[in-house]
JSON list of C-alpha atoms in Angstrom, two decimals:
[
{"chain": "U", "resi": 1, "resn": "MET", "atom": "CA", "xyz": [0.00, 0.00, 0.00]},
{"chain": "U", "resi": 2, "resn": "ARG", "atom": "CA", "xyz": [2.85, 2.34, 0.87]},
{"chain": "U", "resi": 3, "resn": "ARG", "atom": "CA", "xyz": [4.47, 1.70, -2.54]},
{"chain": "U", "resi": 4, "resn": "ILE", "atom": "CA", "xyz": [1.28, 2.62, -4.37]},
{"chain": "U", "resi": 5, "resn": "ARG", "atom": "CA", "xyz": [1.08, 5.92, -2.48]},
{"chain": "U", "resi": 6, "resn": "VAL", "atom": "CA", "xyz": [4.70, 6.70, -3.31]},
{"chain": "U", "resi": 7, "resn": "VAL", "atom": "CA", "xyz": [4.16, 5.93, -7.02]},
{"chain": "U", "resi": 8, "resn": "VAL", "atom": "CA", "xyz": [0.98, 8.02, -7.15]},
{"chain": "U", "resi": 9, "resn": "CYS", "atom": "CA", "xyz": [2.68, 10.94, -5.38]},
{"chain": "U", "resi": 10, "resn": "LEU", "atom": "CA", "xyz": [5.67, 10.79, -7.73]},
{"chain": "U", "resi": 11, "resn": "ALA", "atom": "CA", "xyz": [3.37, 10.64, -10.75]},
{"chain": "U", "resi": 12, "resn": "LEU", "atom": "CA", "xyz": [1.49, 13.71, -9.54]},
{"chain": "U", "resi": 13, "resn": "LEU", "atom": "CA", "xyz": [4.69, 15.62, -8.80]},
{"chain": "U", "resi": 14, "resn": "LEU", "atom": "CA", "xyz": [6.25, 14.77, -12.14]},
{"chain": "U", "resi": 15, "resn": "GLY", "atom": "CA", "xyz": [3.08, 15.42, -14.11]},
{"chain": "U", "resi": 16, "resn": "LEU", "atom": "CA", "xyz": [2.96, 11.86, -15.41]},
{"chain": "U", "resi": 17, "resn": "PRO", "atom": "CA", "xyz": [-0.27, 10.16, -16.46]},
{"chain": "U", "resi": 18, "resn": "SER", "atom": "CA", "xyz": [-2.09, 8.64, -13.52]},
{"chain": "U", "resi": 19, "resn": "ALA", "atom": "CA", "xyz": [-2.06, 4.93, -12.77]},
{"chain": "U", "resi": 20, "resn": "HIS", "atom": "CA", "xyz": [-5.31, 4.62, -14.75]},
{"chain": "U", "resi": 21, "resn": "GLY", "atom": "CA", "xyz": [-3.60, 5.92, -17.90]},
{"chain": "U", "resi": 22, "resn": "ALA", "atom": "CA", "xyz": [-5.58, 9.19, -18.03]},
{"chain": "U", "resi": 23, "resn": "GLU", "atom": "CA", "xyz": [-3.62, 12.23, -19.14]},
{"chain": "U", "resi": 24, "resn": "GLU", "atom": "CA", "xyz": [-3.80, 15.46, -17.22]},
{"chain": "U", "resi": 25, "resn": "ALA", "atom": "CA", "xyz": [-6.30, 17.81, -18.84]},
{"chain": "U", "resi": 26, "resn": "VAL", "atom": "CA", "xyz": [-4.75, 20.60, -20.90]},
{"chain": "U", "resi": 27, "resn": "ASP", "atom": "CA", "xyz": [-6.05, 24.04, -19.99]},
{"chain": "U", "resi": 28, "resn": "PHE", "atom": "CA", "xyz": [-6.13, 26.25, -23.09]},
{"chain": "U", "resi": 29, "resn": "ALA", "atom": "CA", "xyz": [-5.68, 29.59, -21.30]},
{"chain": "U", "resi": 30, "resn": "HIS", "atom": "CA", "xyz": [-2.86, 28.32, -19.11]},
{"chain": "U", "resi": 31, "resn": "ASP", "atom": "CA", "xyz": [-1.05, 25.92, -21.46]},
{"chain": "U", "resi": 32, "resn": "ILE", "atom": "CA", "xyz": [-1.81, 26.63, -25.12]},
{"chain": "U", "resi": 33, "resn": "GLN", "atom": "CA", "xyz": [-2.63, 30.33, -25.34]},
{"chain": "U", "resi": 34, "resn": "PRO", "atom": "CA", "xyz": [0.86, 31.43, -24.15]},
{"chain": "U", "resi": 35, "resn": "ILE", "atom": "CA", "xyz": [2.53, 29.22, -26.77]},
{"chain": "U", "resi": 36, "resn": "LEU", "atom": "CA", "xyz": [0.41, 30.54, -29.64]},
{"chain": "U", "resi": 37, "resn": "GLU", "atom": "CA", "xyz": [0.79, 34.15, -28.51]},
{"chain": "U", "resi": 38, "resn": "ALA", "atom": "CA", "xyz": [4.55, 33.88, -28.11]},
{"chain": "U", "resi": 39, "resn": "HIS", "atom": "CA", "xyz": [5.30, 31.99, -31.32]},
{"chain": "U", "resi": 40, "resn": "CYS", "atom": "CA", "xyz": [2.44, 32.30, -33.81]},
{"chain": "U", "resi": 41, "resn": "ILE", "atom": "CA", "xyz": [-0.01, 35.19, -33.49]},
{"chain": "U", "resi": 42, "resn": "ARG", "atom": "CA", "xyz": [2.44, 37.84, -34.74]},
{"chain": "U", "resi": 43, "resn": "CYS", "atom": "CA", "xyz": [2.20, 36.38, -38.24]},
{"chain": "U", "resi": 44, "resn": "HIS", "atom": "CA", "xyz": [-1.22, 34.71, -38.04]},
{"chain": "U", "resi": 45, "resn": "LYS", "atom": "CA", "xyz": [-3.75, 37.29, -36.89]},
{"chain": "U", "resi": 46, "resn": "PRO", "atom": "CA", "xyz": [-6.82, 38.65, -38.68]},
{"chain": "U", "resi": 47, "resn": "ASP", "atom": "CA", "xyz": [-5.09, 41.74, -40.07]},
{"chain": "U", "resi": 48, "resn": "ASN", "atom": "CA", "xyz": [-1.90, 39.83, -41.03]},
{"chain": "U", "resi": 49, "resn": "ALA", "atom": "CA", "xyz": [-2.99, 36.28, -41.81]},
{"chain": "U", "resi": 50, "resn": "LYS", "atom": "CA", "xyz": [0.12, 34.91, -43.47]},
{"chain": "U", "resi": 51, "resn": "GLY", "atom": "CA", "xyz": [-0.69, 31.74, -45.36]},
{"chain": "U", "resi": 52, "resn": "ASP", "atom": "CA", "xyz": [-4.35, 32.77, -45.15]},
{"chain": "U", "resi": 53, "resn": "LEU", "atom": "CA", "xyz": [-4.42, 31.56, -41.56]},
{"chain": "U", "resi": 54, "resn": "SER", "atom": "CA", "xyz": [-5.45, 33.47, -38.48]},
{"chain": "U", "resi": 55, "resn": "LEU", "atom": "CA", "xyz": [-4.96, 31.94, -35.05]},
{"chain": "U", "resi": 56, "resn": "ALA", "atom": "CA", "xyz": [-7.11, 34.48, -33.25]},
{"chain": "U", "resi": 57, "resn": "THR", "atom": "CA", "xyz": [-10.00, 32.06, -32.64]},
{"chain": "U", "resi": 58, "resn": "PHE", "atom": "CA", "xyz": [-10.64, 28.33, -32.83]},
{"chain": "U", "resi": 59, "resn": "ASP", "atom": "CA", "xyz": [-13.08, 28.86, -35.71]},
{"chain": "U", "resi": 60, "resn": "ASP", "atom": "CA", "xyz": [-10.17, 30.16, -37.80]},
{"chain": "U", "resi": 61, "resn": "LEU", "atom": "CA", "xyz": [-8.26, 26.92, -37.17]},
{"chain": "U", "resi": 62, "resn": "ALA", "atom": "CA", "xyz": [-11.18, 24.54, -37.54]},
{"chain": "U", "resi": 63, "resn": "THR", "atom": "CA", "xyz": [-12.59, 25.94, -40.80]},
{"chain": "U", "resi": 64, "resn": "SER", "atom": "CA", "xyz": [-9.23, 25.51, -42.50]},
{"chain": "U", "resi": 65, "resn": "GLU", "atom": "CA", "xyz": [-8.82, 22.03, -40.89]},
{"chain": "U", "resi": 66, "resn": "TYR", "atom": "CA", "xyz": [-5.53, 23.03, -39.31]},
{"chain": "U", "resi": 67, "resn": "VAL", "atom": "CA", "xyz": [-6.92, 21.44, -36.16]},
{"chain": "U", "resi": 68, "resn": "VAL", "atom": "CA", "xyz": [-9.23, 18.42, -36.18]},
{"chain": "U", "resi": 69, "resn": "ALA", "atom": "CA", "xyz": [-10.50, 18.09, -32.62]},
{"chain": "U", "resi": 70, "resn": "GLY", "atom": "CA", "xyz": [-9.59, 14.71, -31.12]},
{"chain": "U", "resi": 71, "resn": "LYS", "atom": "CA", "xyz": [-7.26, 13.84, -34.00]},
{"chain": "U", "resi": 72, "resn": "PRO", "atom": "CA", "xyz": [-3.73, 15.27, -33.71]},
{"chain": "U", "resi": 73, "resn": "GLY", "atom": "CA", "xyz": [-2.56, 12.96, -36.53]},
{"chain": "U", "resi": 74, "resn": "GLU", "atom": "CA", "xyz": [-5.02, 14.60, -38.94]},
{"chain": "U", "resi": 75, "resn": "SER", "atom": "CA", "xyz": [-4.32, 18.15, -37.76]},
{"chain": "U", "resi": 76, "resn": "TYR", "atom": "CA", "xyz": [-2.15, 20.10, -40.18]},
{"chain": "U", "resi": 77, "resn": "LEU", "atom": "CA", "xyz": [-0.98, 22.34, -37.33]},
{"chain": "U", "resi": 78, "resn": "VAL", "atom": "CA", "xyz": [0.85, 19.40, -35.75]},
{"chain": "U", "resi": 79, "resn": "GLU", "atom": "CA", "xyz": [2.59, 18.65, -39.05]},
{"chain": "U", "resi": 80, "resn": "LEU", "atom": "CA", "xyz": [3.70, 22.27, -39.36]},
{"chain": "U", "resi": 81, "resn": "ILE", "atom": "CA", "xyz": [5.20, 22.47, -35.89]},
{"chain": "U", "resi": 82, "resn": "THR", "atom": "CA", "xyz": [6.89, 19.04, -35.91]},
{"chain": "U", "resi": 83, "resn": "GLY", "atom": "CA", "xyz": [8.26, 18.65, -39.43]},
{"chain": "U", "resi": 84, "resn": "ASN", "atom": "CA", "xyz": [8.45, 15.51, -41.52]},
{"chain": "U", "resi": 85, "resn": "GLY", "atom": "CA", "xyz": [11.25, 13.01, -41.06]},
{"chain": "U", "resi": 86, "resn": "ASP", "atom": "CA", "xyz": [14.54, 14.85, -41.46]},
{"chain": "U", "resi": 87, "resn": "ASP", "atom": "CA", "xyz": [12.84, 18.11, -42.44]},
{"chain": "U", "resi": 88, "resn": "PRO", "atom": "CA", "xyz": [12.71, 20.76, -39.72]},
{"chain": "U", "resi": 89, "resn": "PRO", "atom": "CA", "xyz": [9.37, 22.21, -38.62]},
{"chain": "U", "resi": 90, "resn": "GLN", "atom": "CA", "xyz": [7.88, 24.71, -41.07]},
{"chain": "U", "resi": 91, "resn": "MET", "atom": "CA", "xyz": [6.53, 26.87, -38.25]},
{"chain": "U", "resi": 92, "resn": "PRO", "atom": "CA", "xyz": [7.34, 29.15, -36.69]},
{"chain": "U", "resi": 93, "resn": "LYS", "atom": "CA", "xyz": [9.26, 30.62, -39.61]},
{"chain": "U", "resi": 94, "resn": "GLU", "atom": "CA", "xyz": [10.91, 33.25, -37.43]},
{"chain": "U", "resi": 95, "resn": "GLY", "atom": "CA", "xyz": [12.46, 32.41, -34.10]},
{"chain": "U", "resi": 96, "resn": "ASP", "atom": "CA", "xyz": [13.15, 29.09, -32.45]},
{"chain": "U", "resi": 97, "resn": "ALA", "atom": "CA", "xyz": [11.11, 25.98, -33.11]},
{"chain": "U", "resi": 98, "resn": "LEU", "atom": "CA", "xyz": [8.69, 24.90, -30.41]},
{"chain": "U", "resi": 99, "resn": "SER", "atom": "CA", "xyz": [10.17, 22.70, -27.72]},
{"chain": "U", "resi": 100, "resn": "LYS", "atom": "CA", "xyz": [9.25, 19.02, -27.51]},
{"chain": "U", "resi": 101, "resn": "GLN", "atom": "CA", "xyz": [7.19, 19.83, -24.42]},
{"chain": "U", "resi": 102, "resn": "GLN", "atom": "CA", "xyz": [5.25, 22.56, -26.24]},
{"chain": "U", "resi": 103, "resn": "VAL", "atom": "CA", "xyz": [4.55, 20.27, -29.21]},
{"chain": "U", "resi": 104, "resn": "ALA", "atom": "CA", "xyz": [3.45, 17.50, -26.81]},
{"chain": "U", "resi": 105, "resn": "LEU", "atom": "CA", "xyz": [1.08, 19.94, -25.08]},
{"chain": "U", "resi": 106, "resn": "ILE", "atom": "CA", "xyz": [-0.48, 20.98, -28.39]},
{"chain": "U", "resi": 107, "resn": "ARG", "atom": "CA", "xyz": [-0.88, 17.32, -29.40]},
{"chain": "U", "resi": 108, "resn": "ARG", "atom": "CA", "xyz": [-2.54, 16.52, -26.05]},
{"chain": "U", "resi": 109, "resn": "TRP", "atom": "CA", "xyz": [-4.80, 19.55, -26.33]},
{"chain": "U", "resi": 110, "resn": "ILE", "atom": "CA", "xyz": [-5.98, 18.44, -29.78]},
{"chain": "U", "resi": 111, "resn": "LYS", "atom": "CA", "xyz": [-6.35, 14.81, -28.63]},
{"chain": "U", "resi": 112, "resn": "GLN", "atom": "CA", "xyz": [-8.48, 15.97, -25.70]},
{"chain": "U", "resi": 113, "resn": "GLY", "atom": "CA", "xyz": [-10.86, 17.77, -28.04]},
{"chain": "U", "resi": 114, "resn": "ALA", "atom": "CA", "xyz": [-9.08, 21.10, -28.65]},
{"chain": "U", "resi": 115, "resn": "ALA", "atom": "CA", "xyz": [-11.27, 22.99, -26.18]},
{"chain": "U", "resi": 116, "resn": "TRP", "atom": "CA", "xyz": [-10.88, 26.74, -26.80]},
{"chain": "U", "resi": 117, "resn": "PRO", "atom": "CA", "xyz": [-13.14, 28.97, -24.68]},
{"chain": "U", "resi": 118, "resn": "LYS", "atom": "CA", "xyz": [-15.22, 31.24, -26.95]},
{"chain": "U", "resi": 119, "resn": "GLN", "atom": "CA", "xyz": [-14.34, 34.35, -24.93]},
{"chain": "U", "resi": 120, "resn": "ILE", "atom": "CA", "xyz": [-10.61, 33.93, -25.62]},
{"chain": "U", "resi": 121, "resn": "VAL", "atom": "CA", "xyz": [-9.36, 35.76, -28.70]},
{"chain": "U", "resi": 122, "resn": "LEU", "atom": "CA", "xyz": [-5.62, 35.69, -29.18]},
{"chain": "U", "resi": 123, "resn": "ARG", "atom": "CA", "xyz": [-3.84, 38.99, -29.63]},
{"chain": "U", "resi": 124, "resn": "GLU", "atom": "CA", "xyz": [-0.25, 39.90, -30.16]},
{"chain": "U", "resi": 125, "resn": "ARG", "atom": "CA", "xyz": [1.46, 40.83, -26.92]},
{"chain": "U", "resi": 126, "resn": "SER", "atom": "CA", "xyz": [2.50, 44.42, -26.54]},
{"chain": "U", "resi": 127, "resn": "LYS", "atom": "CA", "xyz": [6.21, 45.03, -26.86]},
{"chain": "U", "resi": 128, "resn": "ALA", "atom": "CA", "xyz": [5.87, 47.52, -24.02]},
{"chain": "U", "resi": 129, "resn": "ASP", "atom": "CA", "xyz": [6.46, 45.66, -20.83]},
{"chain": "U", "resi": 130, "resn": "GLY", "atom": "CA", "xyz": [6.71, 46.85, -17.26]},
{"chain": "U", "resi": 131, "resn": "SER", "atom": "CA", "xyz": [10.38, 47.76, -17.64]},
{"chain": "U", "resi": 132, "resn": "TRP", "atom": "CA", "xyz": [9.66, 50.80, -19.84]},
{"chain": "U", "resi": 133, "resn": "TRP", "atom": "CA", "xyz": [10.27, 54.03, -17.95]},
{"chain": "U", "resi": 134, "resn": "SER", "atom": "CA", "xyz": [6.94, 55.45, -19.11]},
{"chain": "U", "resi": 135, "resn": "LEU", "atom": "CA", "xyz": [5.08, 52.54, -17.50]},
{"chain": "U", "resi": 136, "resn": "GLN", "atom": "CA", "xyz": [6.81, 52.84, -14.14]},
{"chain": "U", "resi": 137, "resn": "PRO", "atom": "CA", "xyz": [4.76, 54.16, -11.24]},
{"chain": "U", "resi": 138, "resn": "ILE", "atom": "CA", "xyz": [5.30, 57.81, -10.44]},
{"chain": "U", "resi": 139, "resn": "ALA", "atom": "CA", "xyz": [7.72, 58.18, -7.56]},
{"chain": "U", "resi": 140, "resn": "SER", "atom": "CA", "xyz": [8.67, 61.14, -5.49]},
{"chain": "U", "resi": 141, "resn": "GLY", "atom": "CA", "xyz": [12.40, 61.55, -5.74]},
{"chain": "U", "resi": 142, "resn": "GLY", "atom": "CA", "xyz": [12.72, 64.72, -3.71]},
{"chain": "U", "resi": 143, "resn": "ILE", "atom": "CA", "xyz": [14.47, 67.90, -4.71]},
{"chain": "U", "resi": 144, "resn": "PRO", "atom": "CA", "xyz": [18.06, 67.39, -5.94]},
{"chain": "U", "resi": 145, "resn": "ASP", "atom": "CA", "xyz": [20.75, 68.66, -3.62]},
{"chain": "U", "resi": 146, "resn": "VAL", "atom": "CA", "xyz": [22.58, 71.53, -5.31]},
{"chain": "U", "resi": 147, "resn": "PRO", "atom": "CA", "xyz": [25.25, 73.79, -3.74]},
{"chain": "U", "resi": 148, "resn": "ARG", "atom": "CA", "xyz": [23.83, 77.03, -2.34]},
{"chain": "U", "resi": 149, "resn": "ASP", "atom": "CA", "xyz": [25.99, 79.21, -4.59]},
{"chain": "U", "resi": 150, "resn": "ALA", "atom": "CA", "xyz": [25.04, 77.33, -7.77]},
{"chain": "U", "resi": 151, "resn": "SER", "atom": "CA", "xyz": [23.63, 79.31, -10.64]},
{"chain": "U", "resi": 152, "resn": "PHE", "atom": "CA", "xyz": [22.48, 78.82, -14.21]},
{"chain": "U", "resi": 153, "resn": "GLY", "atom": "CA", "xyz": [25.64, 80.49, -15.43]},
{"chain": "U", "resi": 154, "resn": "PRO", "atom": "CA", "xyz": [26.10, 83.79, -17.19]},
{"chain": "U", "resi": 155, "resn": "ARG", "atom": "CA", "xyz": [23.27, 85.54, -18.95]},
{"chain": "U", "resi": 156, "resn": "GLN", "atom": "CA", "xyz": [23.85, 87.55, -22.09]},
{"chain": "U", "resi": 157, "resn": "ASP", "atom": "CA", "xyz": [24.65, 90.56, -19.95]},
{"chain": "U", "resi": 158, "resn": "GLY", "atom": "CA", "xyz": [27.39, 88.61, -18.12]},
{"chain": "U", "resi": 159, "resn": "ASN", "atom": "CA", "xyz": [25.58, 88.28, -14.76]},
{"chain": "U", "resi": 160, "resn": "THR", "atom": "CA", "xyz": [24.75, 84.85, -13.36]},
{"chain": "U", "resi": 161, "resn": "VAL", "atom": "CA", "xyz": [21.20, 83.69, -12.74]},
{"chain": "U", "resi": 162, "resn": "PRO", "atom": "CA", "xyz": [20.72, 82.40, -9.20]},
{"chain": "U", "resi": 163, "resn": "LEU", "atom": "CA", "xyz": [18.71, 79.27, -8.40]},
{"chain": "U", "resi": 164, "resn": "ASP", "atom": "CA", "xyz": [15.77, 80.99, -6.73]},
{"chain": "U", "resi": 165, "resn": "ASN", "atom": "CA", "xyz": [13.10, 78.34, -7.18]},
{"chain": "U", "resi": 166, "resn": "PRO", "atom": "CA", "xyz": [13.34, 74.63, -6.15]},
{"chain": "U", "resi": 167, "resn": "ILE", "atom": "CA", "xyz": [12.26, 73.64, -9.67]},
{"chain": "U", "resi": 168, "resn": "ASP", "atom": "CA", "xyz": [15.52, 75.18, -10.93]},
{"chain": "U", "resi": 169, "resn": "ARG", "atom": "CA", "xyz": [17.46, 72.40, -9.18]},
{"chain": "U", "resi": 170, "resn": "PHE", "atom": "CA", "xyz": [16.10, 69.83, -11.65]},
{"chain": "U", "resi": 171, "resn": "ILE", "atom": "CA", "xyz": [17.68, 71.60, -14.64]}
]
């Protein structure tokens, strides 16, 4: 009994199929959407559907038979991301090929019925991330410390302009 518990716990921790052979359900929003947004949507969106394919919604994939729900072997998408024999994958054309784990996830998702929630429409991620200065929260930095006798330098008449206002210390 103790051995069975250990095996079940290890299988759960490692993400292996359970003892009954059932695969863990693939969650589209958590597992598939990030892959498609990172590797595919830039070239396959409604306003830039290279190869006449948009990946914005499941309907776009199903009508072109790129994905046949429940049948990864008949889904053209799988062929494109895995390649044939010695040939490398055809997609994505730009950037690195999908990892074996990503391809396996897509295969499992299709095998499990290719569930794609209707409310999810894929969009290209913004290139602006949280590291951009303009997207940083406003912070109070205080007034810069400037020597008391500092000035803007000589004016046209030769006299210096004193720093009379705290705002002048930022210049």
